[in-house]
Coordinates of C-alpha atoms in Angstrom, one line a residue:
M1 CA 38.0 6.4 4.5
S2 CA 37.0 7.7 1.8
Q3 CA 33.6 9.4 0.6
A4 CA 30.5 8.2 0.1
A5 CA 30.3 7.0 -3.4
K6 CA 27.3 8.6 -5.7
A7 CA 24.5 7.6 -6.2
P8 CA 23.7 5.7 -9.7
D9 CA 20.6 7.7 -11.5
V10 CA 17.4 5.3 -10.3
P11 CA 14.5 5.9 -11.7
I12 CA 11.4 6.9 -8.9
P13 CA 8.7 4.3 -9.5
D14 CA 5.6 5.6 -10.2
G15 CA 2.1 4.1 -8.7
D16 CA -0.7 4.8 -6.1
A17 CA 0.1 4.1 -2.7
P18 CA -2.0 0.7 -1.2
E19 CA -5.0 2.2 0.4
E20 CA -3.1 0.6 3.8
R21 CA -0.8 3.3 3.9
R22 CA -2.8 5.9 2.5
D23 CA -4.6 6.1 6.3
R24 CA -1.2 7.3 7.5
R25 CA -0.1 10.1 4.9
D26 CA -1.5 13.6 3.6
G27 CA -3.5 14.7 -0.2
P28 CA -2.0 13.0 -2.9
G29 CA 1.7 12.6 -3.1
D30 CA 5.1 14.9 -2.4
P31 CA 6.3 16.4 -5.2
A32 CA 9.4 16.3 -3.1
A33 CA 10.4 12.2 -2.5
P34 CA 12.0 12.0 -5.5
A35 CA 14.4 14.7 -4.4
R36 CA 14.4 13.3 -0.8
A37 CA 15.3 9.7 -2.2
A38 CA 18.3 11.4 -4.1
E39 CA 19.1 13.4 -1.3
L40 CA 19.7 10.3 1.2
A41 CA 22.2 8.5 -1.0
A42 CA 23.9 10.9 -1.6
P43 CA 27.2 12.4 0.2
G44 CA 27.3 16.1 2.1
P45 CA 26.1 18.1 4.5
V46 CA 22.8 17.6 6.1
R47 CA 20.2 19.9 5.1
G48 CA 18.1 21.7 8.0
E49 CA 17.6 20.5 11.5
V50 CA 17.1 17.1 13.5
L51 CA 13.0 17.0 14.4
G52 CA 12.3 17.7 17.9
L53 CA 10.3 14.1 17.7
A54 CA 7.4 13.7 20.8
V55 CA 7.6 10.1 21.7
R56 CA 3.9 8.3 22.4
E57 CA 2.2 8.1 25.6
R58 CA 1.0 4.7 25.7
R59 CA 3.3 1.3 26.0
S60 CA 2.2 -1.7 26.9
L61 CA 5.6 -3.9 25.4
V62 CA 8.5 -3.4 28.1
F63 CA 11.2 -2.3 26.6
S64 CA 15.0 -3.9 29.1
P65 CA 17.5 -1.9 29.9
P66 CA 20.8 -4.7 28.5
P67 CA 22.3 -7.2 30.0
A68 CA 24.6 -7.2 33.1
G69 CA 27.7 -7.4 31.4
A70 CA 26.2 -8.2 28.3
P71 CA 29.4 -7.9 25.8
F72 CA 29.2 -5.1 23.1
P73 CA 27.3 -6.9 19.4
R74 CA 30.3 -7.9 17.4
G75 CA 28.2 -6.8 14.4
M76 CA 28.0 -3.0 15.1
A77 CA 29.6 -0.9 12.9
A78 CA 33.2 0.9 14.7
D79 CA 32.8 3.9 16.5
G80 CA 34.7 5.2 13.2
Q81 CA 32.2 4.3 11.2
V82 CA 28.3 5.2 13.0
E83 CA 28.9 8.7 11.1
P84 CA 26.9 7.8 8.3
F85 CA 24.2 6.4 9.2
R86 CA 23.4 9.6 12.1
E87 CA 23.5 11.0 8.9
L88 CA 21.0 8.8 7.5
R89 CA 18.8 8.6 10.4
T90 CA 18.8 12.7 10.3
R91 CA 17.3 12.5 6.7
L92 CA 14.9 9.8 8.0
L93 CA 13.2 11.9 11.2
M94 CA 13.1 15.2 8.2
S95 CA 11.4 13.0 6.3
A96 CA 9.1 12.1 9.0
G97 CA 8.4 14.9 10.4
K98 CA 7.2 16.4 7.0
E99 CA 4.5 13.8 6.8
G100 CA 3.8 14.4 10.3
M101 CA 5.3 11.0 11.5
T102 CA 6.0 10.9 15.0
R103 CA 7.3 7.1 15.3
F104 CA 7.6 4.7 12.2
T105 CA 8.4 1.9 10.5
T106 CA 11.1 1.3 8.2
L107 CA 12.2 -1.0 5.4
V108 CA 15.5 -2.1 5.1
V109 CA 16.0 -4.2 2.3
P110 CA 19.5 -5.8 -0.8
V111 CA 19.5 -5.7 -4.1
T112 CA 20.8 -9.4 -3.9
A113 CA 21.8 -11.5 -0.9
G114 CA 25.1 -10.9 0.8
S115 CA 24.9 -6.5 -0.3
G116 CA 25.2 -6.2 4.2
A117 CA 21.1 -4.7 3.8
S118 CA 21.1 -7.1 7.6
F119 CA 24.2 -4.9 8.7
V120 CA 22.8 -1.3 7.8
A121 CA 19.4 -1.8 9.3
R122 CA 20.1 -3.0 13.0
N123 CA 23.2 -0.1 12.5
L124 CA 21.0 1.9 11.4
A125 CA 18.2 1.2 14.5
A126 CA 21.2 2.0 16.7
A127 CA 21.6 5.7 15.3
F128 CA 18.2 6.6 16.2
T129 CA 19.1 5.2 20.1
L130 CA 21.4 8.1 20.4
Q131 CA 19.0 10.6 20.1
Q132 CA 17.6 9.0 23.1
R133 CA 15.2 7.3 21.2
L134 CA 13.8 3.3 21.3
A135 CA 14.5 1.2 17.9
L136 CA 13.1 -2.0 17.3
V137 CA 14.9 -4.3 14.1
V138 CA 12.5 -7.5 13.0
D139 CA 14.4 -9.6 11.2
C140 CA 12.2 -10.2 8.7
N141 CA 15.3 -12.6 6.5
F142 CA 13.8 -15.9 6.8
R143 CA 16.4 -17.8 4.7
H144 CA 19.7 -15.6 6.0
A145 CA 18.3 -15.2 9.4
T146 CA 21.7 -13.3 11.1
Q147 CA 20.0 -10.6 13.5
H148 CA 20.4 -12.7 16.8
E149 CA 23.9 -14.0 16.8
A150 CA 24.7 -10.2 15.3
L151 CA 23.1 -8.6 19.2
G152 CA 24.5 -11.5 20.5
V153 CA 21.0 -13.0 21.7
D154 CA 19.2 -15.7 21.8
G155 CA 18.0 -17.0 17.9
G156 CA 15.0 -19.4 19.9
E157 CA 11.7 -18.3 19.7
G158 CA 10.9 -15.1 16.9
L159 CA 8.8 -13.9 15.0
A160 CA 7.9 -17.0 12.8
D161 CA 7.3 -18.3 15.7
H162 CA 4.4 -15.3 16.7
L163 CA 3.4 -15.0 13.1
A164 CA 2.9 -19.1 13.1
R165 CA 0.8 -19.1 16.5
P166 CA 0.5 -16.2 18.2
A167 CA -1.7 -17.4 20.5
D168 CA 1.2 -19.9 22.3
V169 CA 3.8 -17.5 21.8
P170 CA 3.0 -13.5 22.7
L171 CA 5.1 -10.7 21.1
E172 CA 5.9 -9.5 25.0
R173 CA 7.9 -13.4 24.8
I174 CA 10.1 -12.1 21.8
V175 CA 11.1 -8.8 22.3
R176 CA 14.7 -9.1 23.5
P177 CA 16.9 -6.1 24.8
T178 CA 21.1 -6.0 23.4
A179 CA 23.7 -4.6 25.1
V180 CA 23.3 -1.7 23.0
P181 CA 20.9 0.7 25.3
G182 CA 17.8 1.0 23.5
L183 CA 18.7 -1.1 20.8
H184 CA 16.0 -4.0 21.1
V185 CA 15.3 -7.2 18.5
I186 CA 13.2 -9.6 17.9
P187 CA 15.3 -12.2 16.2
A188 CA 13.5 -14.6 12.8
G189 CA 12.7 -17.5 15.1
S190 CA 13.0 -21.2 15.6
D191 CA 11.0 -21.7 12.6
A192 CA 12.2 -19.5 10.1
R193 CA 14.0 -22.2 8.5
G194 CA 10.1 -23.9 7.2
A195 CA 8.8 -20.4 6.5
A196 CA 11.9 -19.8 4.3
A197 CA 10.7 -23.0 2.8
G198 CA 7.3 -21.4 1.7
R199 CA 5.6 -23.7 4.1
R200 CA 3.2 -20.0 5.4
E201 CA 3.0 -17.1 3.5
L202 CA 4.1 -15.2 6.4
A203 CA 5.1 -11.7 5.0
S204 CA 1.5 -11.2 3.5
S205 CA -0.1 -12.6 7.4
P206 CA -2.8 -11.2 9.0
A207 CA -0.3 -12.2 11.9
L208 CA 2.5 -9.9 10.1
R209 CA -0.1 -7.0 9.9
A210 CA -1.8 -7.0 13.4
L211 CA 2.1 -7.1 15.0
L212 CA 3.0 -4.3 13.1
A213 CA -0.2 -2.6 13.9
R214 CA 0.9 -3.1 17.8
L215 CA 4.7 -2.2 17.2
R216 CA 2.8 1.3 15.9
D217 CA 1.2 2.4 19.5
E218 CA 4.2 1.7 21.4
P219 CA 7.5 4.1 21.7
C220 CA 10.4 2.9 19.1
D221 CA 11.1 3.4 15.8
V222 CA 10.9 -0.3 13.7
F223 CA 12.7 -1.0 11.3
L224 CA 12.2 -4.6 9.1
D225 CA 15.3 -6.4 7.9
G226 CA 13.9 -7.8 5.1
P227 CA 14.8 -10.0 2.0
P228 CA 16.4 -9.3 -0.6
V229 CA 14.0 -7.8 -3.5
E230 CA 15.3 -10.5 -6.4
G231 CA 14.4 -14.2 -6.3
S232 CA 11.1 -13.5 -3.8
P233 CA 8.0 -11.2 -3.2
D234 CA 8.6 -10.4 -0.5
A235 CA 10.9 -7.2 0.1
R236 CA 7.8 -5.5 -1.9
L237 CA 5.4 -7.3 0.1
L238 CA 7.0 -6.0 3.4
A239 CA 7.3 -2.8 2.0
D240 CA 3.1 -2.0 1.9
L241 CA 3.4 -2.1 5.9
A242 CA 6.1 0.3 6.4
D243 CA 6.6 4.1 6.0
F244 CA 10.2 4.6 3.9
V245 CA 11.8 1.8 2.1
V246 CA 16.0 2.1 1.9
L247 CA 17.5 -0.1 -0.7
V248 CA 21.4 -1.3 -0.3
V249 CA 23.1 -2.1 -2.6
G250 CA 26.5 -4.4 -2.6
Y251 CA 28.9 -1.4 -4.0
G252 CA 30.4 -4.2 -7.6
R253 CA 27.9 -6.3 -7.2
T254 CA 25.1 -5.2 -8.9
T255 CA 24.1 -3.6 -12.0
A256 CA 22.9 -0.1 -12.3
A257 CA 20.1 -2.0 -14.6
A258 CA 19.4 -4.2 -11.9
V259 CA 19.5 -1.3 -9.1
A260 CA 17.3 0.6 -10.9
Q261 CA 14.2 -2.6 -11.3
A262 CA 14.5 -3.4 -8.2
A263 CA 14.3 0.8 -6.7
A264 CA 10.3 0.6 -9.2
A265 CA 9.8 -2.3 -7.2
F266 CA 8.7 0.2 -4.3
D267 CA 6.3 3.4 -4.2
R268 CA 7.9 6.8 -5.0
R269 CA 6.7 8.0 -1.6
T270 CA 7.9 5.8 0.4
F271 CA 11.0 5.3 -1.7
A272 CA 14.1 6.8 1.1
G273 CA 16.4 6.1 -0.9
V274 CA 19.8 4.1 -2.1
V275 CA 23.0 3.0 0.1
F276 CA 25.9 1.0 -1.3
N277 CA 27.7 -0.8 0.8
D278 CA 31.1 -3.1 -0.1
G279 CA 31.6 -4.6 2.6
P280 CA 30.1 -8.4 3.0
D281 CA 26.5 -9.3 5.3
D282 CA 27.0 -9.8 8.7
L283 CA 30.4 -9.9 9.6
P284 CA 32.0 -8.2 12.4
G285 CA 33.3 -4.9 11.0
G286 CA 31.4 -4.8 7.9
R287 CA 31.5 -1.6 6.1
L288 CA 29.2 1.5 6.4
P289 CA 26.9 2.4 3.7
G290 CA 29.3 4.1 0.9
A291 CA 32.8 2.9 1.8
R292 CA 34.7 1.5 -0.8

């Protein structure tokens, strides 16, 4: 396996954080954010120690153990491919600790479709479970919903159904355990096609804000598998609801100018960095970030 590819010189976007995010952060901004963003995509040893973070006591959702006899999901990284995800986890934990956050929400989005962001999102979430943390992947990519297949769970009712009919499809019903201990998923849902067709603006809906606000009271780290930045405003809308944004680039598929333009769409204080992936999106054995 080759070393991780060097990140391009991606400018960190300027601009003020939305009012909603300021409630979760202290001060006018962190001048070290560009350095942390560069570190996330760059190879090399991790500087600092993994932070020991406390688990919140409040717990209303039922996070079930893995289903008995369930096969290990096909869409996970091989044993020899886990280390880059562990390093990403450590860097995010360090950044969260500096902001005083014990649990947080991370949006993972590709520049273009087929870059492997869904693969990165679930394997990054799985890396958090290696530290005995609960992790929840939320499939927000309605146009290309694959997490239920990759993680081997029922793809029936899910996020789109809950957002369209929250009273009829409660949150407790759409959180599904996977065969990876500690890893849960909310699939896109049976109504994802309708959401993707634009019948409802679910990415900016009050129901989604309410859902993510409730998940902040749960003892889990949340990973939003978002749609591509190019071609839709949904990635930028979801970014306003996340603590960190990780941008996934299909290695050799996107120009440096396109990467820079995509990065500029996000607030510099939440933009965590760029991850390179040269495998196809959501195929078993997909390549890990930075692999050539």
